[in-house]
Amino acid sequence: TLSVFAAGFFTGQVFDGSDAEAQGRKVFELRTYTAPDGRLDDLLARFRNDTLRIFEKHGMENVGYWVPADAPASSNTLIYILAHDSRDAATKSWAAFREDPEWVAVRERTQANGPITSNVQSVFLEPADFSPMK
């Protein structure tokens, strides 16, 4: 599973989480955001002040958020994991999130001085049978 994760992470592939769903386990989504130079603090503020709450409103579970410890990624990268009940639930949650008037207003307000993301990667993960987190 680690090799599948690594391959997906480095190529940006999205893998089917149907095995996890069939066994009643959550589907996890690893997302990596790269901010333009000097905009990471703005991106972090948007998540801190608005995004996490709006995610929850649309059924997405906030699992964890990280900034890499080492340069150069420490100056421009946010990595986080969401949990969804299924891939279908993830698709529906993301659609509702993107159309939410509150999110649209937050996005417009936080990008008034230009984009705060230059790249977004998403990888769906399914827990290994021995994983403590399922």
Coordinates of C-alpha atoms in Angstrom, one line a residue:
T1 CA 0.0 0.0 0.0
L2 CA 2.9 2.4 0.7
S3 CA 4.2 1.9 -2.8
V4 CA 0.7 2.7 -4.2
F5 CA 0.5 5.7 -2.0
A6 CA 4.0 6.9 -3.0
A7 CA 3.2 6.3 -6.7
G8 CA 0.0 8.3 -6.4
F9 CA 1.5 11.0 -4.4
F10 CA 4.3 11.7 -6.8
T11 CA 2.2 11.3 -10.0
G12 CA -0.9 13.0 -8.6
Q13 CA -3.0 10.0 -9.5
V14 CA -6.3 9.4 -7.8
F15 CA -6.9 5.8 -6.6
D16 CA -10.2 4.1 -6.2
G17 CA -11.2 3.7 -2.6
S18 CA -13.9 1.1 -3.3
D19 CA -12.1 -1.6 -1.2
A20 CA -12.2 0.6 1.9
E21 CA -15.8 1.5 1.2
A22 CA -16.8 -2.1 0.8
Q23 CA -15.4 -2.9 4.2
G24 CA -17.1 0.1 5.8
R25 CA -13.9 2.1 6.4
K26 CA -13.5 5.8 5.7
V27 CA -11.8 7.1 2.6
F28 CA -9.0 9.5 3.3
E29 CA -7.9 12.3 1.0
L30 CA -4.4 13.7 1.2
R31 CA -4.2 17.2 -0.2
T32 CA -1.1 19.2 -0.9
Y33 CA -1.3 22.9 -1.6
T34 CA 1.6 25.0 -2.9
A35 CA 1.4 28.8 -2.3
P36 CA 3.0 31.4 -4.5
D37 CA 6.0 33.1 -2.9
G38 CA 5.1 35.1 0.2
R39 CA 1.5 33.8 0.3
L40 CA 1.7 30.8 2.6
D41 CA 0.6 32.9 5.7
D42 CA -2.5 34.0 3.7
L43 CA -3.3 30.4 2.8
L44 CA -2.9 29.3 6.4
A45 CA -5.1 32.1 7.6
R46 CA -7.9 31.2 5.2
F47 CA -7.8 27.6 6.5
R48 CA -7.6 28.6 10.1
N49 CA -10.3 31.3 10.0
D50 CA -12.8 29.8 7.5
T51 CA -12.1 26.7 5.5
L52 CA -12.0 24.0 8.2
R53 CA -15.5 25.1 9.5
I54 CA -16.9 25.2 5.9
F55 CA -15.5 21.7 5.2
E56 CA -17.3 20.4 8.4
K57 CA -20.5 22.1 7.3
H58 CA -20.3 19.9 4.1
G59 CA -19.6 16.6 5.8
M60 CA -15.8 16.5 5.4
E61 CA -13.9 15.5 8.5
N62 CA -10.7 17.4 9.2
V63 CA -8.1 14.9 10.2
G64 CA -4.9 16.9 10.3
Y65 CA -2.9 19.8 8.8
W66 CA 0.8 20.2 8.4
V67 CA 3.5 22.5 7.1
P68 CA 6.8 20.7 6.1
A69 CA 9.5 21.2 8.7
D70 CA 12.3 21.7 6.1
A71 CA 13.0 24.3 3.4
P72 CA 12.1 24.9 0.7
A73 CA 8.6 23.4 1.2
S74 CA 8.3 24.9 4.7
S75 CA 7.9 28.3 3.0
N76 CA 5.1 27.5 0.6
T77 CA 3.4 24.1 1.3
L78 CA 0.3 23.1 3.3
I79 CA -0.5 19.4 3.5
Y80 CA -3.7 18.1 5.0
I81 CA -5.9 15.0 5.3
L82 CA -9.7 14.8 5.1
A83 CA -11.9 11.8 5.9
H84 CA -15.0 11.0 3.9
D85 CA -17.6 8.2 4.4
S86 CA -17.0 7.2 0.7
R87 CA -15.7 8.4 -2.6
D88 CA -19.3 9.3 -3.6
A89 CA -19.7 11.3 -0.3
A90 CA -16.4 13.1 -1.1
T91 CA -17.6 14.1 -4.6
K92 CA -20.9 15.4 -3.2
S93 CA -19.2 17.2 -0.4
W94 CA -16.7 18.9 -2.7
A95 CA -19.5 20.0 -5.1
A96 CA -21.5 21.5 -2.2
F97 CA -18.4 23.2 -0.8
R98 CA -17.5 24.8 -4.1
E99 CA -21.0 26.2 -4.6
D100 CA -21.4 27.4 -1.0
P101 CA -22.0 31.2 -1.1
E102 CA -19.9 31.6 2.1
W103 CA -17.0 29.7 0.5
V104 CA -17.3 31.8 -2.7
A105 CA -17.1 35.0 -0.6
V106 CA -14.2 33.7 1.5
R107 CA -12.3 32.7 -1.7
E108 CA -12.9 36.1 -3.3
R109 CA -11.9 38.0 -0.2
T110 CA -8.7 36.0 0.4
Q111 CA -7.6 36.3 -3.2
A112 CA -8.2 40.0 -3.5
N113 CA -4.4 40.5 -3.8
G114 CA -4.0 37.6 -6.2
P115 CA -4.1 33.8 -5.9
I116 CA -2.9 32.1 -2.7
T117 CA -2.5 28.7 -4.3
S118 CA -0.3 27.8 -7.3
N119 CA -0.8 24.1 -7.3
V120 CA -3.2 21.6 -5.6
Q121 CA -2.8 17.9 -5.5
S122 CA -5.3 15.4 -4.2
V123 CA -4.7 11.7 -3.6
F124 CA -7.4 9.3 -2.2
L125 CA -6.0 6.7 0.3
E126 CA -7.5 3.5 1.6
P127 CA -6.2 2.3 5.0
A128 CA -4.1 -0.9 5.0
D129 CA -5.6 -3.7 6.9
F130 CA -3.2 -3.2 9.8
S131 CA -3.6 0.6 10.0
P132 CA -4.7 2.0 13.4
M133 CA -6.6 4.7 11.6
K134 CA -9.5 3.3 9.5

